[in-house]
mmCIF file of C-alpha atoms in Angstrom:
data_model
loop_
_atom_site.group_PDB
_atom_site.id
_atom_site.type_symbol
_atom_site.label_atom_id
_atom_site.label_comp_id
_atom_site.label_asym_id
_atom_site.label_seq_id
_atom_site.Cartn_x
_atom_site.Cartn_y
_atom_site.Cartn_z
ATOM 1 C CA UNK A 26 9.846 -69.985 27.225
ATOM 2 C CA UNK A 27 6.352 -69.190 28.475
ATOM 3 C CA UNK A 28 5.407 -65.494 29.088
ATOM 4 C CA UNK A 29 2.009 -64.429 29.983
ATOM 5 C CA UNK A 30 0.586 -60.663 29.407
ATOM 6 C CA UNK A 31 -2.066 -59.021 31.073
ATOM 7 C CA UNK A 32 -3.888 -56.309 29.141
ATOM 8 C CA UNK A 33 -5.055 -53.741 30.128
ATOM 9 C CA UNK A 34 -2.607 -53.451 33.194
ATOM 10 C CA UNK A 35 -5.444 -51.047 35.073
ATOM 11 C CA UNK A 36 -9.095 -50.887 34.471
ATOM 12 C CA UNK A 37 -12.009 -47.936 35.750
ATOM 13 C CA UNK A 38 -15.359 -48.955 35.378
ATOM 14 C CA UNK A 39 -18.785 -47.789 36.847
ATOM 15 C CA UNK A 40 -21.016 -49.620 39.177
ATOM 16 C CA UNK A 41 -23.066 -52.266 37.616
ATOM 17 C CA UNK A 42 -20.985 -53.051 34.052
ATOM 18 C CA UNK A 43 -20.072 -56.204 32.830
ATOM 19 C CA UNK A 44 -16.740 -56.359 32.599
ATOM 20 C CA UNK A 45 -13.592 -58.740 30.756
ATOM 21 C CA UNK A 46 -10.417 -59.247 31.570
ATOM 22 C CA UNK A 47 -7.461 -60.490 29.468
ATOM 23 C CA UNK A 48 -4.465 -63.115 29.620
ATOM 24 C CA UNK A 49 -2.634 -64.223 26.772
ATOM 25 C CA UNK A 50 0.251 -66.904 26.910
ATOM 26 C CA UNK A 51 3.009 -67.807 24.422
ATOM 27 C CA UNK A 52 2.996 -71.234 24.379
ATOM 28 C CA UNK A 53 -0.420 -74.122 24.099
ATOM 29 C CA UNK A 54 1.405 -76.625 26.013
ATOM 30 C CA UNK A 55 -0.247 -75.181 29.413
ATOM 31 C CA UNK A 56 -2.020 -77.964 31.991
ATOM 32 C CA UNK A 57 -4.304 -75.830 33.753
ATOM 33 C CA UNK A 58 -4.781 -71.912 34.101
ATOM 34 C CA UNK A 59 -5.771 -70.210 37.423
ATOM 35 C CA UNK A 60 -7.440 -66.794 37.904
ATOM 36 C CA UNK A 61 -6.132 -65.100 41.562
ATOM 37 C CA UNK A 62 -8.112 -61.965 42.746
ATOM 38 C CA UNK A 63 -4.692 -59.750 44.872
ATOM 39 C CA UNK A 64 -6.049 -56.734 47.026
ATOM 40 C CA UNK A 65 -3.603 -54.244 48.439
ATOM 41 C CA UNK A 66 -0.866 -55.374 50.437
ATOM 42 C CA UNK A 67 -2.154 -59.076 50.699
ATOM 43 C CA UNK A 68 -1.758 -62.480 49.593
ATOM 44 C CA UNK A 69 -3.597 -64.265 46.540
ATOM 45 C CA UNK A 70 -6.850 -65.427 46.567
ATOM 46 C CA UNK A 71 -7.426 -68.368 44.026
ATOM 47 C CA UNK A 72 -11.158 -67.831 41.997
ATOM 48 C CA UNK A 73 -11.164 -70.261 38.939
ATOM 49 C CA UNK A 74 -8.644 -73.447 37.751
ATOM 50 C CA UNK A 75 -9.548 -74.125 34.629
ATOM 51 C CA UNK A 76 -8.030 -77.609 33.052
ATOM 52 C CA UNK A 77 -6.225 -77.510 29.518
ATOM 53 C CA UNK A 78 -9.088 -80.176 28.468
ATOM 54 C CA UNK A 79 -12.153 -77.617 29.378
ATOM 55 C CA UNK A 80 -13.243 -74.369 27.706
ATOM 56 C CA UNK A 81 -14.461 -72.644 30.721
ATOM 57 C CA UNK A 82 -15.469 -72.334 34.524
ATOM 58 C CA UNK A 83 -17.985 -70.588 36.597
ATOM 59 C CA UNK A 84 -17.849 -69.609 40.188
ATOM 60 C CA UNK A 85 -20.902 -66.922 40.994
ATOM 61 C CA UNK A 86 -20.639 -63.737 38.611
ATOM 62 C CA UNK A 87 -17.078 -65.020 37.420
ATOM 63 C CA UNK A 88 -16.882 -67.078 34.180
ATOM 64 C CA UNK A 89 -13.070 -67.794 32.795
ATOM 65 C CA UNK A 90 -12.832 -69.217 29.296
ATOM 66 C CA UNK A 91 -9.872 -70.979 28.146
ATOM 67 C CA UNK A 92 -9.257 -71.194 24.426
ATOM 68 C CA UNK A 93 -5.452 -73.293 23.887
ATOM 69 C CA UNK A 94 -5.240 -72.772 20.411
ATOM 70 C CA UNK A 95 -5.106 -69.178 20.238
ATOM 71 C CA UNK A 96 -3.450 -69.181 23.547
ATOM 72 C CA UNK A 97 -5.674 -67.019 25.562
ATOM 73 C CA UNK A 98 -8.088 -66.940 28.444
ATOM 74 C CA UNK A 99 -10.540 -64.245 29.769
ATOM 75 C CA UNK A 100 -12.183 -63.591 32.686
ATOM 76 C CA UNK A 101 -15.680 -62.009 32.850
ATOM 77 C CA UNK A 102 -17.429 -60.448 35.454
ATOM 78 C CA UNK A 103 -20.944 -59.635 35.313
ATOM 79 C CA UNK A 104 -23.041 -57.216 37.295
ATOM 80 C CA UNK A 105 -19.709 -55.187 38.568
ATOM 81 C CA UNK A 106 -19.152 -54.199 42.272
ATOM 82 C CA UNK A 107 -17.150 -51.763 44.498
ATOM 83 C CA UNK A 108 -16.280 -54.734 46.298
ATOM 84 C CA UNK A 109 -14.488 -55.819 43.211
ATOM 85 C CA UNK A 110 -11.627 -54.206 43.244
ATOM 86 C CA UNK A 111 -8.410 -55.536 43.352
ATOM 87 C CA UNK A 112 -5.589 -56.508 41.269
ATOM 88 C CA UNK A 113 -6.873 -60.056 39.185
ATOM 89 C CA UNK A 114 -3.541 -62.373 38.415
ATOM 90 C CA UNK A 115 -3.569 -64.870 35.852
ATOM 91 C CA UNK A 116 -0.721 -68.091 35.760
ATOM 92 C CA UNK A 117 -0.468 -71.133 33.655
ATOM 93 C CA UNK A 118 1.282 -74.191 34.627
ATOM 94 C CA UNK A 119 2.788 -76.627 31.657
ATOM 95 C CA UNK A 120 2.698 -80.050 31.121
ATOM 96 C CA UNK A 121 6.908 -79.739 30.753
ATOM 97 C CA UNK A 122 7.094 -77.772 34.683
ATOM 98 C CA UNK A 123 4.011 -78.649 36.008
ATOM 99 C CA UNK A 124 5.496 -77.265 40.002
ATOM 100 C CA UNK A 125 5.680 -74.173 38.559
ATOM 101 C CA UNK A 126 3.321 -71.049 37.619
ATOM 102 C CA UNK A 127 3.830 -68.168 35.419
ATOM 103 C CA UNK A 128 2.379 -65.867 36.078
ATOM 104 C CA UNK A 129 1.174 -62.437 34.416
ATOM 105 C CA UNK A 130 1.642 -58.806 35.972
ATOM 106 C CA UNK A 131 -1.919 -58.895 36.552
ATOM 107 C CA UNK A 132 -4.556 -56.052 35.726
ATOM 108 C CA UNK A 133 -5.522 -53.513 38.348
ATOM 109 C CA UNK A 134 -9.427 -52.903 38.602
ATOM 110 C CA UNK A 135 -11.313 -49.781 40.526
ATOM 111 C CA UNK A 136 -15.068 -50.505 40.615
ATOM 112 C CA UNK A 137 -16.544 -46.850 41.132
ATOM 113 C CA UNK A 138 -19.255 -46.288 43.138
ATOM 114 C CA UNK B 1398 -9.723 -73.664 60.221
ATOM 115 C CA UNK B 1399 -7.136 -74.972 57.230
ATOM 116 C CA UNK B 1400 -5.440 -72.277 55.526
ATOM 117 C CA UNK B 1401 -1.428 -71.143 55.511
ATOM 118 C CA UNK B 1402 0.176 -68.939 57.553
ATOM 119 C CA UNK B 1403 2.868 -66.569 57.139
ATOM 120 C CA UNK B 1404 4.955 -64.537 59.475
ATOM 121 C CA UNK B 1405 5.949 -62.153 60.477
ATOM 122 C CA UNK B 1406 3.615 -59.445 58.507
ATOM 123 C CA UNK B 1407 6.372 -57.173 58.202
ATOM 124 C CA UNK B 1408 10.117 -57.184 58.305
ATOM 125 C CA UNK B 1409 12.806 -55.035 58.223
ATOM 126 C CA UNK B 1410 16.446 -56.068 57.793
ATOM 127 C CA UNK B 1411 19.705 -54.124 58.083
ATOM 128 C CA UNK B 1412 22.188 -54.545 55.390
ATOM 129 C CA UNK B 1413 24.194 -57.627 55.803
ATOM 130 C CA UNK B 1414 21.809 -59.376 58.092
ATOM 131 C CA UNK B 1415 20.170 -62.710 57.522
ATOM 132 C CA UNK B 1416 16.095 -62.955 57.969
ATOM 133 C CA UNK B 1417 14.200 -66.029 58.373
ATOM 134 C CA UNK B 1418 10.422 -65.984 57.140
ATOM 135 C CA UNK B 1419 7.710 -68.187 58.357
ATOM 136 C CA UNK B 1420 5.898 -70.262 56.266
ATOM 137 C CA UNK B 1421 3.307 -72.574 57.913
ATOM 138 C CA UNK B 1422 -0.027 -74.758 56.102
ATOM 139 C CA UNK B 1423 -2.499 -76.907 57.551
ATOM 140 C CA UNK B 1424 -3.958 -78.191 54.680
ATOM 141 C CA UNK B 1425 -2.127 -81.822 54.637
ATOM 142 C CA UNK B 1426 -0.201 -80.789 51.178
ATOM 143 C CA UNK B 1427 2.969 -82.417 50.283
ATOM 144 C CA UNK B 1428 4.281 -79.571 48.080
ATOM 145 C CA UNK B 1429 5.279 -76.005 49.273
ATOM 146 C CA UNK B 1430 6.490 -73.200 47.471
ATOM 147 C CA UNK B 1431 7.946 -69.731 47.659
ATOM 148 C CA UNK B 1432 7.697 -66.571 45.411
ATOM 149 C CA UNK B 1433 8.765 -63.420 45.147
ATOM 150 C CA UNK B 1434 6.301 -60.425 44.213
ATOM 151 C CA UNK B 1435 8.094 -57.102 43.293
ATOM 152 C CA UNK B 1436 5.827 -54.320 42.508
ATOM 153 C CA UNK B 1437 3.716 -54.241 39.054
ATOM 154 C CA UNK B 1438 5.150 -57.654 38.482
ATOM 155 C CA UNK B 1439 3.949 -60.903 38.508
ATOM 156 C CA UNK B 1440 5.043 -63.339 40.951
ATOM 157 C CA UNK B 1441 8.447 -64.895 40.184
ATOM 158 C CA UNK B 1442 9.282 -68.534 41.750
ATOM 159 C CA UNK B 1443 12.384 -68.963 44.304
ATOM 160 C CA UNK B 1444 11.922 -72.777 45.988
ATOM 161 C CA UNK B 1445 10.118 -75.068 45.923
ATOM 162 C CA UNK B 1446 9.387 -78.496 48.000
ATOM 163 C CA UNK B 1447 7.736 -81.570 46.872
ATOM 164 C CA UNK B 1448 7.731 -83.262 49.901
ATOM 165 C CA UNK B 1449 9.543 -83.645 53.428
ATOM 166 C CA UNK B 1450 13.255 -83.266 53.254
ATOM 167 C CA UNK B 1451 13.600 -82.570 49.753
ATOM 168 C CA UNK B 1452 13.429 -78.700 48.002
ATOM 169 C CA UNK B 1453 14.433 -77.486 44.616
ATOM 170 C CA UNK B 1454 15.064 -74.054 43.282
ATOM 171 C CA UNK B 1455 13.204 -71.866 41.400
ATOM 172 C CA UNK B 1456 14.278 -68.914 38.826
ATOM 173 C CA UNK B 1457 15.487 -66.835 40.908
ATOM 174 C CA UNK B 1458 17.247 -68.594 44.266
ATOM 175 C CA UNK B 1459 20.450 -67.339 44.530
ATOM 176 C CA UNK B 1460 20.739 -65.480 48.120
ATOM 177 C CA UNK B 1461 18.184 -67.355 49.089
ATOM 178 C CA UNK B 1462 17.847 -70.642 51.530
ATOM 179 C CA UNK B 1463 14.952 -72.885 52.228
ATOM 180 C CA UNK B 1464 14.456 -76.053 54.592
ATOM 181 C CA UNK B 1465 11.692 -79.086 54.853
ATOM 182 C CA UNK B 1466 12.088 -80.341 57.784
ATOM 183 C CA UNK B 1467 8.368 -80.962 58.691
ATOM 184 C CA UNK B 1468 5.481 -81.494 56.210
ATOM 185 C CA UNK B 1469 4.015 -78.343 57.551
ATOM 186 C CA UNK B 1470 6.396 -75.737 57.928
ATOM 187 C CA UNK B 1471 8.512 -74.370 54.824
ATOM 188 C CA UNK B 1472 10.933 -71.413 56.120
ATOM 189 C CA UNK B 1473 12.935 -68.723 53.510
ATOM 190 C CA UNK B 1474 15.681 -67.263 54.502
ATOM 191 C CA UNK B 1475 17.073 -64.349 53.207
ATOM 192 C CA UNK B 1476 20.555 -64.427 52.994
ATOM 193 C CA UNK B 1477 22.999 -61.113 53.108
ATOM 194 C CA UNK B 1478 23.889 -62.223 49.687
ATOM 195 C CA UNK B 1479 20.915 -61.482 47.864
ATOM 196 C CA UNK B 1480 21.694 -58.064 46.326
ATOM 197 C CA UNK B 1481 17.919 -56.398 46.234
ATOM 198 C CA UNK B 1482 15.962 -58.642 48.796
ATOM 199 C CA UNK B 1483 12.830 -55.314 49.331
ATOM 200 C CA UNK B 1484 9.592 -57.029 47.838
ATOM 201 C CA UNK B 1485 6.707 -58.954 48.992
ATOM 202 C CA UNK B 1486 7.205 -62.520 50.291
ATOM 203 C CA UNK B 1487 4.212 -65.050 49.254
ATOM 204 C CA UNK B 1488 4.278 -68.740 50.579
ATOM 205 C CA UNK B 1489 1.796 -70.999 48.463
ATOM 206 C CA UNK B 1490 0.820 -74.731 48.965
ATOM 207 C CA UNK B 1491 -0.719 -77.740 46.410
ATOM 208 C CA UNK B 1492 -1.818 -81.239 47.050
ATOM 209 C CA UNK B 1493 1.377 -82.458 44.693
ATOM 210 C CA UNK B 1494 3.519 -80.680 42.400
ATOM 211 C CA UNK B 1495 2.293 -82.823 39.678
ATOM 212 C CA UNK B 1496 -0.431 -81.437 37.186
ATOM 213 C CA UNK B 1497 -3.815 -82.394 38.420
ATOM 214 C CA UNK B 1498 -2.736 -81.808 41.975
ATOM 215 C CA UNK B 1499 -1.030 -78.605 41.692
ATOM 216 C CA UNK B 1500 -3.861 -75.879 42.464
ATOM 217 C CA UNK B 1501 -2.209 -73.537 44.492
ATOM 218 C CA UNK B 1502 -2.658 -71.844 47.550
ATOM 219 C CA UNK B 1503 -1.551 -68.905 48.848
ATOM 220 C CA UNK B 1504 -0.770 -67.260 52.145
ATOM 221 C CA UNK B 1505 -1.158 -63.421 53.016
ATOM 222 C CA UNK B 1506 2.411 -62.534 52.547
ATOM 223 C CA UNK B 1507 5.220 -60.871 54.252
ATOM 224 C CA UNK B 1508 6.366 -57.493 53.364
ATOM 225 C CA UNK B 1509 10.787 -57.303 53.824
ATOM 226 C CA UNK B 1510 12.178 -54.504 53.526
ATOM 227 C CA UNK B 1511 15.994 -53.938 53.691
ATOM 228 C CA UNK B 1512 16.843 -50.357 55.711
#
């Protein structure tokens, strides 16, 4: 059964640092990964799908790497902003349940001024 | 504007009632889906739809019902017989369910809560 973790579940950084995040997933047999950015109280926001056949994606000062093997993907943000912070979700969809995501319990950042 | 709508916002049900949510896309996609969000948990699947007149459930559909009438419009209901139904409602769309096609898409949400 897939799981997917999320690690550190919160995150404080200062203005202006490069940051990672983490998701880890049980099983290789994933299709495609997606990175969601959550704020407070609303719905999901979809930032980077990367494909099981690619090692990573860039959208502006987010870059997501994928690496199957060891069954992990991160998601780095350079040049950090107030306006970053949110909860960031992870979820992986396999090749067996393709319909479906799992998803991870996601990792709560706070950007400080 | 294409996007998906959900509604209402907010809900609040009395023990024993039955709630309908609103789930609503305009982005031409044949599959639907709804999840569940509880808090500092991931999102945890309840239906989903692959196209018109067809639905499936997810891992956790029991006191829950779901209809496909139009391609558009995917409504949840909450039945009385779903034991803990407080958490945040999310409504997501894809092109397909099949991989390749699946990127989701997500609505804003709607927040039940059961007084």
């Amino acid at each position: 059964k897939q799981e997917v973790t999320q690690i550190p579940a919160a995150l404080s950084v200062p203005e202006g640092e490069n940051l990672v995040l983490n998701c880890s997933f049980t099983d290789s047999a994933i299709y495609n990964l997606q990175w969601f950015r959550q704020d407070p109280g609303k719905g999901l926001t979809s930032l980077l799908l990367i494909q099981s056949s690619q090692r990573e994606q860039t959208s502006g000062r987010l870059n997501a790497s994928l690496d199957k093997s060891s069954g992990r993907s991160t998601l780095y943000i350079a040049a950090s902003q107030p306006g970053d912070s949110a909860t960031y979700l992870c979820a992986v969809s396999s090749w067996d349940s393709s319909y479906k995501l799992i998803f991870g319990s996601g990792t709560r950042l706070l950007v400080r001024p | 504007d294409g996007g998906i709508t959900q509604s209402p916002k907010y809900l609040f049900r009395k023990e024993g009632q039955n709630v309908t949510l609103s789930c609503e896309q305009n982005l031409n996609h044949d599959a639907m889906y709804w999840y569940r969000q509880d808090p500092g948990q991931g999102l945890r699947l309840i239906y989903y739809s692959q196209i018109v007149n067809d639905f499936q459930k997810g891992d956790i559909a029991e006191g829950y019902s779901v209809s496909r009438e139009k391609k558009e419009s995917f409504p949840l209901t909450v039945t009385s017989a779903q034991k803990n139904p407080t958490a945040f409602y999310l409504c997501a769309s894809s092109i397909a369910v099949e991989a390749h096609y699946n990127e989701q898409f997500f609505g804003p949400g709607t927040r039940l809560t059961v007084l």
